[in-house]
Coordinates of C-alpha atoms in Angstrom, one line a residue:
Chain A
M1 CA 99.3 -19.9 191.2
K2 CA 100.6 -20.8 187.8
S3 CA 97.5 -19.4 186.1
R4 CA 97.9 -16.1 187.9
T5 CA 101.4 -15.7 186.6
I6 CA 100.3 -16.3 183.0
F7 CA 97.6 -13.7 183.3
F8 CA 100.1 -11.1 184.6
V9 CA 102.5 -11.7 181.7
T10 CA 99.7 -11.4 179.1
L11 CA 98.4 -8.1 180.6
I12 CA 101.9 -6.6 180.3
S13 CA 102.2 -7.8 176.8
M14 CA 98.9 -6.2 175.9
C15 CA 99.9 -2.8 177.3
I16 CA 103.0 -2.8 175.2
N17 CA 101.0 -3.5 172.1
I18 CA 98.6 -0.8 172.9
Y19 CA 101.4 1.8 173.3
A20 CA 103.0 0.7 170.1
Q21 CA 99.9 1.3 168.1
D22 CA 98.5 4.4 169.9
I23 CA 96.6 6.7 167.7
S24 CA 95.9 10.2 169.0
E25 CA 95.1 13.6 167.4
G26 CA 95.4 11.9 164.0
F27 CA 98.9 10.6 164.7
K28 CA 100.1 7.0 165.0
I29 CA 102.8 6.8 167.7
E30 CA 105.4 4.1 167.6
Q31 CA 108.7 3.4 169.2
R32 CA 111.5 2.0 167.0
M33 CA 115.2 1.5 167.2
N34 CA 117.8 3.6 165.3
Q35 CA 120.1 0.7 164.3
Y36 CA 123.0 3.1 163.9
S37 CA 122.9 4.7 167.3
N38 CA 121.2 1.8 169.1
K39 CA 118.9 4.3 170.6
E40 CA 115.0 4.4 170.7
I41 CA 113.3 6.8 168.4
L42 CA 109.7 7.9 168.5
M43 CA 107.7 8.1 165.3
I44 CA 104.7 10.4 165.4
T45 CA 103.2 9.6 162.0
D46 CA 100.3 11.2 160.2
A47 CA 97.7 8.4 160.4
V48 CA 95.5 9.8 157.7
F49 CA 97.8 10.0 154.6
P50 CA 98.2 6.7 152.8
V51 CA 101.4 4.8 153.6
K52 CA 101.9 4.0 149.9
Y53 CA 101.9 6.6 147.2
D54 CA 103.2 7.1 143.7
L55 CA 106.3 9.3 143.0
P56 CA 106.0 12.0 140.3
K57 CA 107.0 10.7 136.9
D58 CA 108.5 12.2 133.7
L59 CA 107.6 11.8 130.1
N60 CA 109.1 8.4 129.9
G61 CA 107.3 7.1 133.0
K62 CA 110.5 7.4 135.0
S63 CA 110.4 8.6 138.7
I64 CA 111.8 12.0 139.1
E65 CA 114.4 12.7 141.7
M66 CA 112.9 15.7 143.5
N67 CA 115.3 18.3 144.7
V68 CA 113.3 20.9 146.5
D69 CA 113.8 24.2 148.2
L70 CA 111.8 25.0 151.2
P71 CA 111.7 28.3 153.1
F72 CA 113.3 26.9 156.4
S73 CA 113.3 30.5 157.9
K74 CA 109.5 30.4 157.5
V75 CA 109.2 27.0 159.1
S76 CA 111.4 28.1 162.0
W77 CA 109.4 31.3 162.4
I78 CA 106.1 29.3 162.4
A79 CA 107.5 27.0 165.0
D80 CA 108.4 30.0 167.2
S81 CA 104.9 31.2 166.8
V82 CA 103.1 27.9 167.6
F83 CA 105.3 26.7 170.4
N84 CA 106.3 28.6 173.6
R85 CA 110.0 28.9 174.6
E86 CA 109.9 25.8 176.8
E87 CA 108.3 23.7 174.1
I88 CA 110.8 24.9 171.6
S89 CA 113.6 23.8 173.9
K90 CA 111.8 20.4 174.4
L91 CA 111.6 19.9 170.6
K92 CA 115.3 20.7 170.4
E93 CA 116.1 18.3 173.2
N94 CA 114.0 15.6 171.6
R95 CA 115.9 16.1 168.3
C96 CA 112.7 16.6 166.4
V97 CA 112.7 16.0 162.6
I98 CA 109.7 16.8 160.5
E99 CA 108.8 14.2 157.8
L100 CA 106.8 15.8 155.0
I101 CA 105.0 14.2 152.0
I102 CA 104.9 16.9 149.3
S103 CA 102.8 16.8 146.1
S104 CA 104.5 17.4 142.7
A105 CA 102.8 20.9 142.8
G106 CA 104.8 21.7 145.9
I107 CA 101.9 21.4 148.4
I108 CA 102.6 19.8 151.8
K109 CA 100.0 17.0 152.1
S110 CA 101.3 15.2 155.2
V111 CA 103.3 16.1 158.2
S112 CA 104.8 13.6 160.6
Y113 CA 107.5 13.8 163.3
I114 CA 110.4 11.8 164.4
Y115 CA 112.0 12.3 167.9
Y116 CA 115.6 11.0 167.7
N117 CA 116.1 11.6 171.4
P118 CA 112.6 11.2 173.0
K119 CA 112.8 12.5 176.5
E120 CA 110.3 15.3 177.0
E121 CA 106.5 15.1 177.0
I122 CA 104.8 15.5 173.7
N123 CA 101.9 18.1 173.2
L124 CA 100.2 16.3 170.3
K125 CA 97.6 19.2 170.0
K126 CA 100.5 21.6 169.3
L127 CA 102.1 19.3 166.9
R128 CA 98.8 19.0 165.0
E129 CA 98.4 22.7 165.0
F130 CA 102.0 23.2 163.7
A131 CA 101.3 20.6 161.0
K132 CA 98.1 22.4 160.0
I133 CA 99.9 25.7 159.6
L134 CA 102.8 24.1 157.6
K135 CA 100.3 22.6 155.2
Q136 CA 98.6 26.0 154.8
D137 CA 101.5 28.4 154.7
V138 CA 104.6 26.6 153.4
K139 CA 105.2 25.7 149.8
A140 CA 108.0 23.8 148.3
N141 CA 109.8 24.9 145.1
S142 CA 111.7 22.8 142.6
A143 CA 113.1 23.3 139.2
S144 CA 112.0 19.7 138.6
F145 CA 108.3 20.4 138.9
K146 CA 108.1 21.4 135.2
D147 CA 109.3 17.9 134.2
V148 CA 106.4 16.2 135.8
Q149 CA 104.0 14.5 133.5
M150 CA 102.4 12.1 136.0
P151 CA 101.7 13.9 139.3
G152 CA 102.6 12.2 142.5
Y153 CA 104.1 12.7 146.0
F154 CA 107.6 12.5 147.4
P155 CA 109.0 12.5 150.9
Y156 CA 111.2 15.2 152.4
S157 CA 112.7 15.8 155.9
I158 CA 113.5 18.9 157.8
I159 CA 116.0 18.8 160.6
L160 CA 113.8 21.0 162.8
Y161 CA 116.1 20.9 165.8
S162 CA 118.8 22.6 163.8
I163 CA 116.7 25.6 162.9
I164 CA 114.9 26.5 166.1
P165 CA 114.5 28.9 167.8
Y166 CA 114.1 31.3 164.9
D167 CA 117.2 33.4 164.2
K168 CA 117.1 35.8 161.4
K169 CA 120.9 35.7 161.2
Y170 CA 120.7 32.2 159.7
N171 CA 117.3 32.5 158.1
T172 CA 117.1 35.0 155.2
M173 CA 113.6 34.6 154.0
K174 CA 113.4 33.9 150.3
K175 CA 110.7 35.6 148.4
Chain B
M1 CA 137.1 50.9 149.2
A2 CA 134.2 50.1 151.5
I3 CA 132.1 47.0 150.5
T4 CA 128.4 47.1 151.4
N5 CA 126.4 43.8 151.5
C6 CA 122.7 44.1 151.8
I7 CA 120.2 41.3 152.7
T8 CA 116.5 41.6 152.4
Y9 CA 114.3 39.9 155.0
D10 CA 110.6 39.2 154.6
V11 CA 108.5 39.9 157.7
Y12 CA 105.4 37.8 158.6
Y13 CA 103.1 38.3 161.6
W14 CA 100.0 36.6 163.0
E15 CA 96.5 38.2 162.9
Q16 CA 93.4 36.9 164.6
N17 CA 89.8 38.3 164.4
C18 CA 88.1 38.5 167.8
T19 CA 84.6 39.5 168.8
D20 CA 83.7 40.9 172.2
W21 CA 80.2 40.0 173.4
W22 CA 78.3 42.3 175.7
S23 CA 74.8 42.0 177.3
V24 CA 73.0 45.3 176.8
T25 CA 69.7 46.2 178.6
Y26 CA 67.5 48.7 177.0
V27 CA 64.4 50.4 178.6
D28 CA 62.1 52.3 176.3
G29 CA 64.9 52.2 173.6
A30 CA 67.5 53.6 175.8
E31 CA 70.5 51.6 177.0
V32 CA 70.5 51.4 180.8
S33 CA 73.3 48.8 181.3
R34 CA 76.1 47.0 179.6
T35 CA 77.9 43.9 180.9
Y36 CA 80.9 42.3 179.2
S37 CA 80.1 38.6 178.6
R38 CA 83.0 37.0 176.7
T39 CA 85.5 37.2 173.7
T40 CA 85.5 34.7 170.9
C41 CA 88.3 34.4 168.4
G42 CA 88.7 32.7 165.0
S43 CA 91.9 30.9 163.9
Q44 CA 95.1 32.8 163.7
Y45 CA 96.4 33.4 160.2
M46 CA 99.7 34.6 158.9
V47 CA 100.0 38.0 157.1
Y48 CA 102.9 39.2 155.0
G49 CA 104.1 42.4 156.6
G50 CA 106.5 43.6 154.0
S51 CA 110.3 43.4 153.9
Y52 CA 113.2 45.3 155.2
T53 CA 116.8 45.5 154.1
E54 CA 119.8 45.3 156.4
C55 CA 123.1 46.5 155.0
L56 CA 126.5 45.8 156.5
T57 CA 129.5 47.8 155.4
T58 CA 132.8 46.1 155.8
G59 CA 136.3 47.7 155.9
T60 CA 138.3 48.6 152.9
T61 CA 139.8 46.4 150.2
S62 CA 142.4 46.8 147.6
G63 CA 142.0 45.8 144.0
T64 CA 139.2 46.3 141.6
Y65 CA 136.0 44.6 140.6
G66 CA 134.8 44.4 137.1
G67 CA 138.0 45.1 135.1
G68 CA 139.2 48.7 134.8
G69 CA 143.1 48.9 134.9
G70 CA 145.4 50.8 132.7
G71 CA 144.7 54.5 133.1
G72 CA 144.6 55.2 136.7
T73 CA 141.9 57.8 136.3
T74 CA 139.0 55.4 135.9
T75 CA 136.9 54.8 138.9
P76 CA 136.6 51.0 139.3
Q77 CA 133.0 49.7 139.0
Q78 CA 131.7 47.4 141.7
S79 CA 130.7 44.0 140.4
Q80 CA 127.0 43.2 140.7
T81 CA 127.9 39.5 141.3
P82 CA 130.9 39.4 143.7
T83 CA 130.0 36.1 145.3
A84 CA 129.6 34.3 141.8
D85 CA 132.7 36.0 140.4
K86 CA 134.9 34.1 142.9
I87 CA 134.0 30.7 141.5
I88 CA 133.3 31.5 137.8
A89 CA 136.0 31.1 135.3
T90 CA 134.0 31.8 132.1
N91 CA 130.4 32.8 131.7
K92 CA 129.4 31.1 128.5
N93 CA 125.9 32.5 127.8
L94 CA 124.2 33.9 131.0
T95 CA 122.6 37.3 130.7
G96 CA 123.2 40.0 133.3
D97 CA 119.8 39.2 134.9
Q98 CA 120.6 35.4 134.9
M99 CA 123.9 36.2 136.6
K100 CA 122.0 38.1 139.3
L101 CA 119.7 35.2 139.8
F102 CA 122.7 33.0 140.2
E103 CA 124.4 35.4 142.6
N104 CA 121.2 35.4 144.8
S105 CA 121.0 31.7 144.8
L106 CA 124.6 31.3 145.7
K107 CA 124.2 33.8 148.6
Q108 CA 121.1 31.9 149.8
F109 CA 123.1 28.7 149.6
I110 CA 126.1 30.0 151.5
N111 CA 124.0 31.5 154.2
E112 CA 121.9 28.3 154.7
N113 CA 124.3 26.6 157.0
C114 CA 128.0 25.9 157.7
G115 CA 127.9 22.8 155.5
S116 CA 127.1 24.8 152.3
K117 CA 129.5 27.5 153.3
A118 CA 132.3 24.9 153.8
V119 CA 131.8 23.7 150.2
Y120 CA 131.9 27.2 148.8
N121 CA 134.9 28.1 150.9
A122 CA 136.8 25.0 149.9
L123 CA 136.4 26.1 146.2
I124 CA 137.5 29.7 146.7
N125 CA 140.3 28.9 149.1
N126 CA 141.8 26.5 146.4
G127 CA 141.2 29.1 143.7
F128 CA 139.1 26.5 141.9
K129 CA 136.7 28.0 139.3
V130 CA 134.1 26.6 137.0
N131 CA 132.5 27.6 133.7
I132 CA 128.8 28.4 133.8
E133 CA 126.3 27.8 131.0
M134 CA 122.6 27.7 130.3
K135 CA 121.6 24.5 128.5
G136 CA 117.9 24.0 127.8
T137 CA 118.4 20.5 126.5
L138 CA 119.6 19.3 129.9
E139 CA 117.8 16.2 131.2
N140 CA 118.0 17.3 134.8
S141 CA 117.6 20.8 136.2
A142 CA 121.4 21.3 136.7
A143 CA 124.6 19.3 136.1
Y144 CA 128.3 19.6 136.5
N145 CA 130.6 18.2 133.8
P146 CA 134.0 17.4 135.2
V147 CA 135.5 17.0 131.7
S148 CA 134.8 20.6 130.7
G149 CA 134.6 21.9 134.3
T150 CA 131.2 23.4 133.5
L151 CA 128.2 24.1 135.7
Y152 CA 125.0 23.8 133.5
F153 CA 121.6 25.1 134.3
K154 CA 118.5 24.1 132.4
N155 CA 116.4 27.3 133.0
N156 CA 116.0 30.2 135.3
D157 CA 114.0 28.1 137.8
A158 CA 117.1 25.9 138.1
L159 CA 119.3 29.0 138.5
Q160 CA 117.1 30.0 141.4
S161 CA 117.3 26.6 143.1
S162 CA 119.8 26.5 146.0
Y163 CA 119.2 22.8 146.1
A164 CA 120.4 22.3 142.5
L165 CA 123.5 24.4 143.4
R166 CA 124.2 22.3 146.5
E167 CA 124.8 19.0 144.7
E168 CA 126.5 20.5 141.6
L169 CA 128.9 22.6 143.7
A170 CA 129.6 19.4 145.8
H171 CA 130.6 17.8 142.4
A172 CA 132.8 20.7 141.6
F173 CA 134.4 20.4 145.0
Q174 CA 135.1 16.7 144.3
D175 CA 136.5 17.5 140.9
N176 CA 138.9 19.9 142.6
F177 CA 139.7 17.5 145.4
Y178 CA 140.5 14.3 143.6
P179 CA 144.0 14.4 141.9
G180 CA 143.4 14.6 138.1
G181 CA 139.8 15.5 138.7
T182 CA 136.7 13.3 138.6
D183 CA 136.2 13.0 134.8
R184 CA 137.6 9.5 134.9
F185 CA 134.5 8.5 137.0
A186 CA 132.0 10.4 134.8
Q187 CA 129.1 9.2 132.7
I188 CA 130.2 9.0 129.0
N189 CA 127.8 8.5 126.2
G190 CA 125.2 7.2 128.7
I191 CA 127.6 4.6 130.2
N192 CA 128.5 5.1 133.9
S193 CA 132.3 4.7 134.4
A194 CA 133.5 2.7 137.4
G195 CA 133.2 4.8 140.5
Y196 CA 130.4 6.9 139.1
S197 CA 127.8 5.9 141.7
Q198 CA 130.4 6.4 144.5
I199 CA 131.0 10.0 143.3
E200 CA 127.2 10.6 143.1
F201 CA 126.6 9.0 146.6
E202 CA 129.4 10.9 148.2
A203 CA 128.2 14.2 146.8
K204 CA 124.6 13.5 148.0
V205 CA 126.0 12.6 151.5
I206 CA 128.0 15.9 151.5
V207 CA 124.8 17.7 150.7
D208 CA 122.6 15.9 153.2
L209 CA 125.1 16.1 156.1
G210 CA 125.6 19.8 155.5
A211 CA 122.0 20.7 154.9
T212 CA 118.9 21.5 156.8
G213 CA 116.7 19.3 154.6
C214 CA 117.1 15.7 153.7
C215 CA 117.2 13.5 151.4
S216 CA 116.6 12.9 147.7
M217 CA 117.8 9.3 147.6
F218 CA 115.8 6.2 148.3
S219 CA 112.5 8.1 147.8
D220 CA 110.8 5.0 146.4
N221 CA 111.8 2.8 149.3
T222 CA 110.4 3.8 152.7
V223 CA 112.5 1.3 154.6
L224 CA 115.8 2.3 153.0
R225 CA 115.0 6.0 153.2
Q226 CA 114.3 5.7 156.9
Q227 CA 117.6 3.8 157.4
Y228 CA 119.5 6.5 155.5
L229 CA 117.8 9.4 157.5
N230 CA 118.6 7.5 160.7
W231 CA 122.2 7.3 159.7
I232 CA 122.5 11.0 158.7
I233 CA 121.0 12.0 162.0
Q234 CA 123.4 9.6 163.9
V235 CA 126.4 11.1 162.1
K236 CA 125.4 14.6 162.8
E237 CA 124.8 13.8 166.5
N238 CA 128.2 12.0 166.7
G239 CA 130.4 14.8 165.7
F240 CA 130.4 13.8 162.0
V241 CA 132.4 10.6 162.7
I242 CA 131.6 8.2 159.9
N243 CA 131.7 4.4 160.3
D244 CA 133.2 3.1 157.0
N245 CA 131.3 -0.2 157.1
V246 CA 128.0 1.5 157.4
Y247 CA 129.0 4.0 154.7
K248 CA 129.9 1.1 152.4
D249 CA 126.7 -0.8 153.1
L250 CA 124.5 2.3 152.3
L251 CA 126.6 2.9 149.2
I252 CA 126.0 -0.6 147.9
K253 CA 122.3 -0.2 148.6
F254 CA 122.3 3.1 146.6
N255 CA 124.2 1.4 143.8
N256 CA 121.6 -1.5 143.7
N257 CA 118.5 0.7 144.1
H258 CA 119.2 3.6 141.7
A259 CA 119.7 2.1 138.2
E260 CA 120.5 5.5 136.8
Y261 CA 123.6 5.9 139.0
S262 CA 124.6 2.2 139.1
S263 CA 128.3 1.5 138.2
P264 CA 131.1 -0.9 139.0
L265 CA 132.6 0.1 142.4
L266 CA 136.2 1.1 143.1
D267 CA 138.1 0.2 146.3
E268 CA 139.8 3.7 146.4
L269 CA 136.5 5.5 146.8
F270 CA 135.0 3.4 149.7
S271 CA 136.8 5.6 152.2
H272 CA 135.0 8.7 150.9
P273 CA 138.1 10.9 150.9
A274 CA 136.5 14.1 149.7
L275 CA 133.8 13.9 152.4
N276 CA 136.5 13.3 155.0
S277 CA 138.4 16.4 154.0
I278 CA 135.4 18.7 154.5
K279 CA 133.2 17.1 157.2
S280 CA 135.1 18.9 160.0
S281 CA 133.7 22.2 158.8
F282 CA 130.1 20.9 159.1
C283 CA 127.9 21.8 162.1
N284 CA 124.6 21.0 163.6
L285 CA 123.7 24.6 164.4
I286 CA 122.5 23.6 167.9
N287 CA 122.6 26.6 170.1

């Protein structure tokens, strides 16, 4: 009787570990805690791009603080094109934030997602498709790019839930 | 006089190439039957479809733009940069074209969300104006000098960056908010005065809480960056209520992790008064 109980506990523990390290559609899926809200968040992380990368540096070898401009209207518009109305409202409900890694040439190299209120089912295929189009069609601009002497990468987040669904009133597309 | 504001929108649409497959039967070279089989499509791709301009004409106004005055027979000229004119005291050396770039960036910045609009409105409602100057020798792309009350831009790229504007206008807002201005907290001859990192941190938080994108700080520290982003989202979700202890904790981490901003800390700035005064105008833009 005692050994059966131990086996059951071990099985539960294994299931939790598998969920925490799940890799699907090129994403690593992890649950974490937001220490400020005491709520669980869901990290859907690009499993391909390296975890460690070098920041762009200036002539003196100093890391450059990258202040970038992104065409949020275009991001919002692409989201409306990839996801249907129901999925858009799920992304909003889940408080989806996009985590980008951008090269010092302004190219989006990696796309991950964080759900700050994970409630609704995730369509990983659609998230992958969205990531693919963002990488292809969206470019970051920065006045700091000209100061880069040693190329590198830097992180940037888009509060996606605040810009969907697409509304031209808030989203004047910048040429 | 009626004022017309025009905004140009770019239009994009999807295109996809598809092929219809048919089974066709020929007898002695003549087609005798044709049956539809299937359709296969390639990937969708985005196509730029041109742009269109929407103009909105608003009421009538009194007063003039661009000088005039005196004779009474001169037709007042409408300024090309009405948004910029409201916050500029003296244009030191920008050309007409550069002023137009600045005007466009400013409009872009104001239209981005209610956080950026709140900063701009706080400046114009208080009648606070800044000088503006191009300075090619600037270390960063843009800067605000509270001693001279001047907004500097390194080049035309910086003029077109609404991000550069966001932080520097937040500094102008702080300069206007704090009694006596913020020059006593400034960096002088490469030395950061006491409170310098607090002014920098508060400006960055104003930008990040009010913006659609986040965050330029802690870029070289994944753990701290994630913590900071978690906090920004929590504050946005919690009606912009800020826990002073958490703010202080993150501020100290900022002071310790960003040597270029590091300075002695002042008790009077821990309660982030400038941020408190404006945060009620922020919003999440959740429909």
